[in-house]
Amino acid sequence: MRLSETFWILISSSTAGSMRVTLKDLAKKLGLSVTTVSRALAGYDDVAENTRRRVRQTAQEMGYYPNITAQQLRRQRTDTLAFVIPTHGPRLSDPFFSELLAGIGNEAGRHRFDLLVSTQPPDSEAEREAYRRIVHGRRADGALVVRTRQKDERIRFLSEQGFPFVAFGRSDLGIEFPYVDEDSYTGMRLLAQHMVDLGHRHFGFISAPAGLLFCRLRLDGYRSVLQANGFPANGGLVVSGDLAQRSGFRAAQELLGRTPRPTAIIACNDLMALGAMSAAQKMGLTVGRDLSVGGFDDIPLAEHAHPPLTTMRQPIYEIGQRITRMLVQLIQVPRGLSGEEEAPAERQVLLTPQLIVRESSGPPPGSA
Amino acid sequence: MRLSETFWILISSSTAGSMRVTLKDLAKKLGLSVTTVSRALAGYDDVAENTRRRVRQTAQEMGYYPNITAQQLRRQRTDTLAFVIPTHGPRLSDPFFSELLAGIGNEAGRHRFDLLVSTQPPDSEAEREAYRRIVHGRRADGALVVRTRQKDERIRFLSEQGFPFVAFGRSDLGIEFPYVDEDSYTGMRLLAQHMVDLGHRHFGFISAPAGLLFCRLRLDGYRSVLQANGFPANGGLVVSGDLAQRSGFRAAQELLGRTPRPTAIIACNDLMALGAMSAAQKMGLTVGRDLSVGGFDDIPLAEHAHPPLTTMRQPIYEIGQRITRMLVQLIQVPRGLSGEEEAPAERQVLLTPQLIVRESSGPPPGSA
DNA sequence: CTGTTAGCGCGTTCAA
DNA sequence: TTGAACGCGCTAACAG
């Protein structure tokens, strides 16, 4: 007796991980049917109290844990959300995604959903395949789409397939779908107007890939302010970047070489704005005095930059949480009793970013 | 005929996503057995060339895509890697993880592995449950462990269970396991010695949670240099932070209030070093002249900070790729023919970080 | 070359 | 209150 017990322990530890305990094992041990064991563990009330206790006890002892894949197949549901991160170039150094992912990850966990992440270049065949795998391969129950683009094919695809998804960002497809977005246009207007109010007349703008919808909206907002204030079109030089810090650095170098030199530079996102500040400082300019700089997003670094960056606050972490919560609701609606009162699911949310004035912006040099 | 066809189209479009094409559907349509269809699609050579063509043709037409969950259950393999991100507090603003995740995500994709991500507070019950789910629930075939801790229970658990994993960071458990790590001790020695060589005598050090192994090693490296140079123990003030920028800011404020005021501050990571720079600048000090600051990691922001930050370079993206590649090899070894020659899998890699001298460090004020 | 049989591990009928 | 039978969708051993 002693011997065989030891033997079993040896076996179970040396093959740990390959031979797992299944419902069948439990059933055999208990002299019950698999069905009963299953129901006992699931907490059905048509199982004798005593039986349930025995089953749970043994399950604990034998270290039973349900095979999730089998549950998924049987339930026809994965309890998983998919998040395909669009990564330009080989790496994603954008703190924006850190924030977002944290929000998404924490919220998904709260609702007991797993999160499947993949990183793919935007508009690539690999990205399309990733979505096919998710939708057709039923790899997840819903998807999160971020950084929406012009004529966004991801959104078209998911809509056509009737696959649950929520986007961070709107689109221009004429399709109705659930999203959360900040009002980039209005936000950028506020920022640009702030610079105008300070007395600036010569502007530089650091834009980003035209396909990104929020970039176009921000550029539009910027232009509309210049126009409304009667500045000539070339009163606003526009140089394109790729959202990374380095490109902001380069763009600013270019802008600051123009004549007349801009006294204010606005960038499409904080990262490029920080790059622009470096470029200016390298040229010996004091940011906030010789040159004003404005960004967009209010990433954590903005507050601690030197000088602290004037920017439009966008609650990225909260947006991550929110789109996740919306997606979970969307998925769970069909599961709920249709007769019940559900919290009315919000479908389209537009947030107005808040202007955060810090020391990187001030009156232009030579003004009263 | 026409009618019923239209009917079918309506059905299929309105229920798109819920009624998917299965092997059975294909088999019925083709008048073949499910087995044959399966093998034709898998490219087995015991299927008539003609049959294979017909099957593939029809699969294409009907939009067949295999149900991945079913494949997983059948093959007893998920082709998925799990990555539990340790997140202190409500958010993870550390660009470190962006870099790492990009490396992991891209490499996993290259090997056709999916990536399951979850965010959990370190050492929490939720984190333990996440690992149980992965291992016992067979949610993935392997796991990536980062930010190793003292007596790391994750590593103990995975080892005991015989579950494939690779860590970024070593441990102190006396367990042999595969990892990639940078030599924090030596790296910090190089950085501290750099400051000593510049002529600094009064140091401040911004540390981090004691449980993080790399922090302890860095602190040890720092202390060993002070000692080797015959500085008194209190010649190196140590204040603790939490790796975030803000805590570096606060820690520096505290350090700079001491007498004698340190002329050099070294932080455990770049983010806190950047925070320290802000604090110094806010006090009117010029970093690089009045105060030298050094960091660790060389995140992209370090190069573009103002002034650019002296730091130890750690190829985070590449480390992400590397641990992923090692994990994939580990998982696939049992699958390979044991007679074949395999590339000898590397198990323990120790990288030496490289000193990157930038303008945030210079001779102490008042020196020749 | 193709089909039959047999599961992977679980949950959900329906009878007993 | 319990168990037998069935199937989720797929793959693999074995016949024919």
mmCIF file of C-alpha atoms in Angstrom, chain A residues 52 60 85 183 192 198 290 322 331 353:
data_model
loop_
_atom_site.group_PDB
_atom_site.id
_atom_site.type_symbol
_atom_site.label_atom_id
_atom_site.label_comp_id
_atom_site.label_asym_id
_atom_site.label_seq_id
_atom_site.Cartn_x
_atom_site.Cartn_y
_atom_site.Cartn_z
ATOM 1 C CA ARG A 52 -21.880 17.512 -4.749
ATOM 2 C CA GLN A 60 -9.828 19.360 -5.139
ATOM 3 C CA ILE A 85 -2.207 46.018 -32.623
ATOM 4 C CA ASP A 183 -13.248 64.698 -30.954
ATOM 5 C CA ALA A 192 -4.561 75.920 -32.106
ATOM 6 C CA LEU A 198 -1.131 83.781 -27.065
ATOM 7 C CA ASP A 290 11.559 81.236 -28.078
ATOM 8 C CA ARG A 322 -14.591 51.550 -22.051
ATOM 9 C CA ILE A 331 -21.218 39.845 -26.848
ATOM 10 C CA PRO A 353 -10.397 66.319 -25.111
#
